[in-house]
PDB file of C-alpha atoms in Angstrom:
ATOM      1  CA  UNK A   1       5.731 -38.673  53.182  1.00 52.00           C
ATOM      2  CA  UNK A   2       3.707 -35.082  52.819  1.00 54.00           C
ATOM      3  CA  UNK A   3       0.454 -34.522  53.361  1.00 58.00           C
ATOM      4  CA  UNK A   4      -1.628 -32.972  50.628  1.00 64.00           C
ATOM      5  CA  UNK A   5      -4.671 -30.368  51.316  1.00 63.00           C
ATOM      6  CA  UNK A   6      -4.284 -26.874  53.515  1.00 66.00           C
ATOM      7  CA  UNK A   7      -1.278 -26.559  55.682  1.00 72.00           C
ATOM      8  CA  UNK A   8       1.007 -29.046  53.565  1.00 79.00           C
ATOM      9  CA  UNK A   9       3.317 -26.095  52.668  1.00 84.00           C
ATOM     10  CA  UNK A  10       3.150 -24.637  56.074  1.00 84.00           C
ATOM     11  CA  UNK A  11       7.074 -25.215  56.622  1.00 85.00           C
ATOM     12  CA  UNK A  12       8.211 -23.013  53.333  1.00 85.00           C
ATOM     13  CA  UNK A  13       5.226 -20.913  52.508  1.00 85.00           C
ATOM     14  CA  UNK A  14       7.305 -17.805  54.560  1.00 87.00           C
ATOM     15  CA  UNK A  15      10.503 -18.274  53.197  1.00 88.00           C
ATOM     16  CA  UNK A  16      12.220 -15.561  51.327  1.00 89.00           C
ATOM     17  CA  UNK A  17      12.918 -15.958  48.090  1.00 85.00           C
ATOM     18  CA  UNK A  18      16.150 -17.532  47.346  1.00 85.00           C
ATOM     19  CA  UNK A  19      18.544 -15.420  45.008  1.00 87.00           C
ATOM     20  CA  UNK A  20      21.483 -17.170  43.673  1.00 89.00           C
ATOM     21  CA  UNK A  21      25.133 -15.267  44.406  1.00 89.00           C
ATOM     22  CA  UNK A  22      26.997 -17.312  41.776  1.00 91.00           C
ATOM     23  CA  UNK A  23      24.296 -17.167  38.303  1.00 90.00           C
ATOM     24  CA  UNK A  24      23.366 -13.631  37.332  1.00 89.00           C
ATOM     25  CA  UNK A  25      19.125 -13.054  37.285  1.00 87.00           C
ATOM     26  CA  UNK A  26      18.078 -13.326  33.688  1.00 86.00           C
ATOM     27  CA  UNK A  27      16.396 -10.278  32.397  1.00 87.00           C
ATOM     28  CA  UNK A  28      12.813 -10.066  31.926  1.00 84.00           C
ATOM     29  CA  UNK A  29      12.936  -9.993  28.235  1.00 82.00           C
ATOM     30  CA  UNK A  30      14.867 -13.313  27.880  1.00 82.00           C
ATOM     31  CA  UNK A  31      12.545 -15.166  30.341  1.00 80.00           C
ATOM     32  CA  UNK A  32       9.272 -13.993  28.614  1.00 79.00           C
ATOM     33  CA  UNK A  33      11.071 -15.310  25.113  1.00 77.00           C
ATOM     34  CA  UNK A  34      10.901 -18.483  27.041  1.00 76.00           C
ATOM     35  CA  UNK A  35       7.581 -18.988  26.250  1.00 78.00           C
ATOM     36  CA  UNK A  36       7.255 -17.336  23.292  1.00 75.00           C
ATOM     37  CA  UNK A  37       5.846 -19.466  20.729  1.00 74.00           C
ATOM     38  CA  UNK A  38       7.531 -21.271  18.157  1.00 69.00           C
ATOM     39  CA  UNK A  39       7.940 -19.862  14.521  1.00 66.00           C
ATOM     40  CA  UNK A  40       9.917 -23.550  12.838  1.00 70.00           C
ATOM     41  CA  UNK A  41       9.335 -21.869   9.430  1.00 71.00           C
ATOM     42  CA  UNK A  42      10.446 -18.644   9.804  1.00 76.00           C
ATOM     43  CA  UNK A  43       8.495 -16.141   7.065  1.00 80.00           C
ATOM     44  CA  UNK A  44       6.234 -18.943   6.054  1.00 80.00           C
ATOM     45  CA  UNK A  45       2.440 -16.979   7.128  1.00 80.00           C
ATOM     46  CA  UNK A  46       3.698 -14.167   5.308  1.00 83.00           C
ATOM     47  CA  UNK A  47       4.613 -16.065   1.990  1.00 82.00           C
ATOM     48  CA  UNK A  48       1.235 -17.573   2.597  1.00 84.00           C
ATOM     49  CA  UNK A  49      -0.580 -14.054   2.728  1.00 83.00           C
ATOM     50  CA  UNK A  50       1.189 -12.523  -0.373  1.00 78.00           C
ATOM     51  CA  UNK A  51       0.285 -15.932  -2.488  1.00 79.00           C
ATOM     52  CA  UNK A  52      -3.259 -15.287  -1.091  1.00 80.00           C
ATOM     53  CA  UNK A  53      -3.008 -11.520  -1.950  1.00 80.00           C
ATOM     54  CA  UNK A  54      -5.100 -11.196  -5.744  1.00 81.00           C
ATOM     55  CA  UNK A  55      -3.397  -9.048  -8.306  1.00 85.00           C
ATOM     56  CA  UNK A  56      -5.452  -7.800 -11.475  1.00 88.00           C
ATOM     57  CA  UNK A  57      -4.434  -7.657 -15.035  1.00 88.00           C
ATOM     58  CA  UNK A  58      -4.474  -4.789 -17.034  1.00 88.00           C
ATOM     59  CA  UNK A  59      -7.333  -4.330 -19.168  1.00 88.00           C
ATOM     60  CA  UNK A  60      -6.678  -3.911 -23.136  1.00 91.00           C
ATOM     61  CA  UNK A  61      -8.581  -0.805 -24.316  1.00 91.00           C
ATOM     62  CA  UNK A  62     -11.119  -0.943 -26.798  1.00 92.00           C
ATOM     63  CA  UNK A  63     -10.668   1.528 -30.248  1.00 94.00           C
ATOM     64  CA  UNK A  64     -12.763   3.371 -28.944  1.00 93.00           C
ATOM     65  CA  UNK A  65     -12.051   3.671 -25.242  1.00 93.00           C
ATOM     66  CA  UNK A  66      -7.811   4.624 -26.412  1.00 93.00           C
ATOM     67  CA  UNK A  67      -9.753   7.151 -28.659  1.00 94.00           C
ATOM     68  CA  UNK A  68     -11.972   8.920 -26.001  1.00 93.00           C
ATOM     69  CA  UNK A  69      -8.994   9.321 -23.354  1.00 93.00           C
ATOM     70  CA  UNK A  70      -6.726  10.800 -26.133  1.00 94.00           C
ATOM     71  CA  UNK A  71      -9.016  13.006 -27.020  1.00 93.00           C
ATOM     72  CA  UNK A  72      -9.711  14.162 -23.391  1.00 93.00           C
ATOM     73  CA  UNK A  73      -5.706  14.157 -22.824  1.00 94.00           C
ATOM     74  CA  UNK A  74      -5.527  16.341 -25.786  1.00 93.00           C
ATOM     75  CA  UNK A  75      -7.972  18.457 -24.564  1.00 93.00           C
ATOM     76  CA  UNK A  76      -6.304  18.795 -21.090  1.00 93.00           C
ATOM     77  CA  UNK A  77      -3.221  19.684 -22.876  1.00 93.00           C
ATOM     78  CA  UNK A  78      -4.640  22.788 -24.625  1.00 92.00           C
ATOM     79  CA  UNK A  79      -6.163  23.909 -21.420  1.00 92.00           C
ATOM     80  CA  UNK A  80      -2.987  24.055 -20.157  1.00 93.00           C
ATOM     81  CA  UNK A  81      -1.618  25.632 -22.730  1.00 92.00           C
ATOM     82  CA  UNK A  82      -4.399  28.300 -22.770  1.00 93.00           C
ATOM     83  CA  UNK A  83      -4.384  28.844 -19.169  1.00 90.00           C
ATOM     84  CA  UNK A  84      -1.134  28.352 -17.553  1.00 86.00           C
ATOM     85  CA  UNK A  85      -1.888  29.644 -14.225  1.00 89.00           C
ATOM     86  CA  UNK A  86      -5.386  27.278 -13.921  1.00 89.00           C
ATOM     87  CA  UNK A  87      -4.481  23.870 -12.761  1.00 92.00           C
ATOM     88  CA  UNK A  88      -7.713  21.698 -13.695  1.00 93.00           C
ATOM     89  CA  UNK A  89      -8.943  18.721 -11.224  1.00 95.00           C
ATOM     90  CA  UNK A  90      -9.327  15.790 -12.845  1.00 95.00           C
ATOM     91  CA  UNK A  91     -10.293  12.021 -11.479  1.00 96.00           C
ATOM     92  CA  UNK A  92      -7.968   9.158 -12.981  1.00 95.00           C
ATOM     93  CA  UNK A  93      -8.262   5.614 -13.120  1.00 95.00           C
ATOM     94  CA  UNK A  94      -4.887   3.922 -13.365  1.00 94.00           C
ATOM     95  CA  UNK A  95      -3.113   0.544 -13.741  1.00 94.00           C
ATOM     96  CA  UNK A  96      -0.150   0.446 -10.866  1.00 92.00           C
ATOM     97  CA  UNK A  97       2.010  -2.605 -11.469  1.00 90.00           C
ATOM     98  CA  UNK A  98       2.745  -5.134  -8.459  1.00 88.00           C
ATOM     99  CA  UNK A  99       6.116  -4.674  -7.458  1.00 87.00           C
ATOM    100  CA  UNK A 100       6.382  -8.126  -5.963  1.00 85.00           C
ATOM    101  CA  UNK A 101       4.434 -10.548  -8.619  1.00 84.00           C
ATOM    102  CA  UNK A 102       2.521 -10.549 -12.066  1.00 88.00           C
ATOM    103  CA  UNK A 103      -0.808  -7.799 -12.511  1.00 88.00           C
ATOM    104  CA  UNK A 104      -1.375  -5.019 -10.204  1.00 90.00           C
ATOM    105  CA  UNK A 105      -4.246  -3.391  -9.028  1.00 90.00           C
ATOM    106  CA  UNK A 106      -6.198  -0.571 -10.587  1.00 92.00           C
ATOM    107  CA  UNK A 107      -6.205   2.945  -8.531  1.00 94.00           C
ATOM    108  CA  UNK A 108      -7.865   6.112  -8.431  1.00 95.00           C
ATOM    109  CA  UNK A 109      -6.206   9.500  -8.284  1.00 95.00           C
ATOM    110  CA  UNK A 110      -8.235  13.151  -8.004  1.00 95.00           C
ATOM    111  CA  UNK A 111      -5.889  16.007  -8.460  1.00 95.00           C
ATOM    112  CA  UNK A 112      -5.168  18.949  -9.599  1.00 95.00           C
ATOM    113  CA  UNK A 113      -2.993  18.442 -12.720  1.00 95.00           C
ATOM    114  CA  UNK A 114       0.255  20.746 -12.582  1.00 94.00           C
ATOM    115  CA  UNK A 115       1.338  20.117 -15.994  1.00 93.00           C
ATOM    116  CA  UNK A 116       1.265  17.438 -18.715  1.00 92.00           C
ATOM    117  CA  UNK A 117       5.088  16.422 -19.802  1.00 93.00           C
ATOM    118  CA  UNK A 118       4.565  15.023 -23.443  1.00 91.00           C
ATOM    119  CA  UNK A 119       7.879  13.582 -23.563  1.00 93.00           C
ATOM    120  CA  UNK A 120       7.259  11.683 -20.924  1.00 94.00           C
ATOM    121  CA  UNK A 121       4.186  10.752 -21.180  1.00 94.00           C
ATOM    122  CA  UNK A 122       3.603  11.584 -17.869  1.00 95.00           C
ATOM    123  CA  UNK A 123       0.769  13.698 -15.530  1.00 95.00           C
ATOM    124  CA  UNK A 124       1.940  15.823 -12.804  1.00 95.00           C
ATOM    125  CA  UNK A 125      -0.226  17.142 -10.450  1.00 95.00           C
ATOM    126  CA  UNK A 126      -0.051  19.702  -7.762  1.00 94.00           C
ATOM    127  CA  UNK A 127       0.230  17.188  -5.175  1.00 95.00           C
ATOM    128  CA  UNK A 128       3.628  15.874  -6.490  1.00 94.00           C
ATOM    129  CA  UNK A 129       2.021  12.650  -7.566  1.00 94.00           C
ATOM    130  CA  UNK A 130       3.425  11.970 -11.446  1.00 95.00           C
ATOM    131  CA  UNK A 131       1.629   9.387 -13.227  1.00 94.00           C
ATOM    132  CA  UNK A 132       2.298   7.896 -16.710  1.00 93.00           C
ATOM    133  CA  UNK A 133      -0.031   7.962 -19.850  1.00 92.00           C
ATOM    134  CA  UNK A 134       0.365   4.341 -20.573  1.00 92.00           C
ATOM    135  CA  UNK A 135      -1.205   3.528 -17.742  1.00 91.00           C
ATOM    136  CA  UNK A 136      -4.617   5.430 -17.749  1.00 93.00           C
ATOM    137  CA  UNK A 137      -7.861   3.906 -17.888  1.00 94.00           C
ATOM    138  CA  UNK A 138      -9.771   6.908 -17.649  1.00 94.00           C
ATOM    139  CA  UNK A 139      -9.842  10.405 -17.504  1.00 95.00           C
ATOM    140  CA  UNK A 140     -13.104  12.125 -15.482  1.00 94.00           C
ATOM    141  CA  UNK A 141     -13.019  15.972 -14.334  1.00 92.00           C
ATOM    142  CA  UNK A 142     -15.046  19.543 -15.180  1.00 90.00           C
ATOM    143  CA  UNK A 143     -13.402  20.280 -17.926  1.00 87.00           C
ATOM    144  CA  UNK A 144     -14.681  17.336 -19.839  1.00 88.00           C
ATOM    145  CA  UNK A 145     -18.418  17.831 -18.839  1.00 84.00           C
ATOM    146  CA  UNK A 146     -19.735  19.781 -21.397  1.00 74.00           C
ATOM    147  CA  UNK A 147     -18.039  17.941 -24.487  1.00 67.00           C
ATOM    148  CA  UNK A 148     -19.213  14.290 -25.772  1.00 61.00           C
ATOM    149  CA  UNK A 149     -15.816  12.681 -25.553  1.00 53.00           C
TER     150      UNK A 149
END
């Protein structure tokens, strides 16, 4: 029988460590993955966080709200028509659609605005960002300072 307490490995404590000849060592990698943790469900904490993640839905616009931000993409058109070479900053508020479930989240984007493609319906600014009509909330900039709309 062995004694416990000090001096009870005194007989193997200066040994050398014994490496097999016939099984190759495993590499580090594979014995830390040993006692890795684990993961039975496989993807299920991030199913959990995108049903957690809140979405929006787009707002309907009042009368007069659709009227105001034609009238102030009307009147960014005719800039641009005016002045060609002046590429006006503007602030917009947009919808962007979830890709991955229902709503979306609404975004701001200040820019300047490269040109306005009418059959499109889109907004292209100098930044390469294009953004469609349909989804603007608002319109803020300069150019619409002076004017009540």
């Amino acid at each position: 029988m062995r004694q416990e307490g000090p001096g009870s490995y005194d007989d193997i404590i200066n040994l050398p460590h014994h490496v097999s000849t016939r099984h190759p060592q495993m590499p580090l990698l594979d014995r830390a993955a040993q006692f890795a943790p684990f993961a039975a469900l496989t993807g299920h904490d991030e199913a959990i966080k995108e049903t957690a993640r809140l979405t929006e839905s787009p707002v309907e616009l009042s009368e007069e709200q659709a009227e105001k931000l034609d009238k102030r993409l009307q009147m960014l058109l005719a800039e641009l028509r005016e002045n060609p070479l002046r590429e006006p900053e503007i602030k917009v508020i947009y919808f962007r659609p979830d890709t991955v479930k229902d709503g979306g989240a609404y975004e701001a984007v200040t820019g300047s605005v490269r040109k306005v493609d009418e059959y499109r319906r889109q907004i292209l600014f100098t930044d390469g960002t294009v953004l469609s009509m349909e989804k603007l909330f608002s319109i803020e900039g300069e150019l619409f300072k002076d004017m009540d709309v």
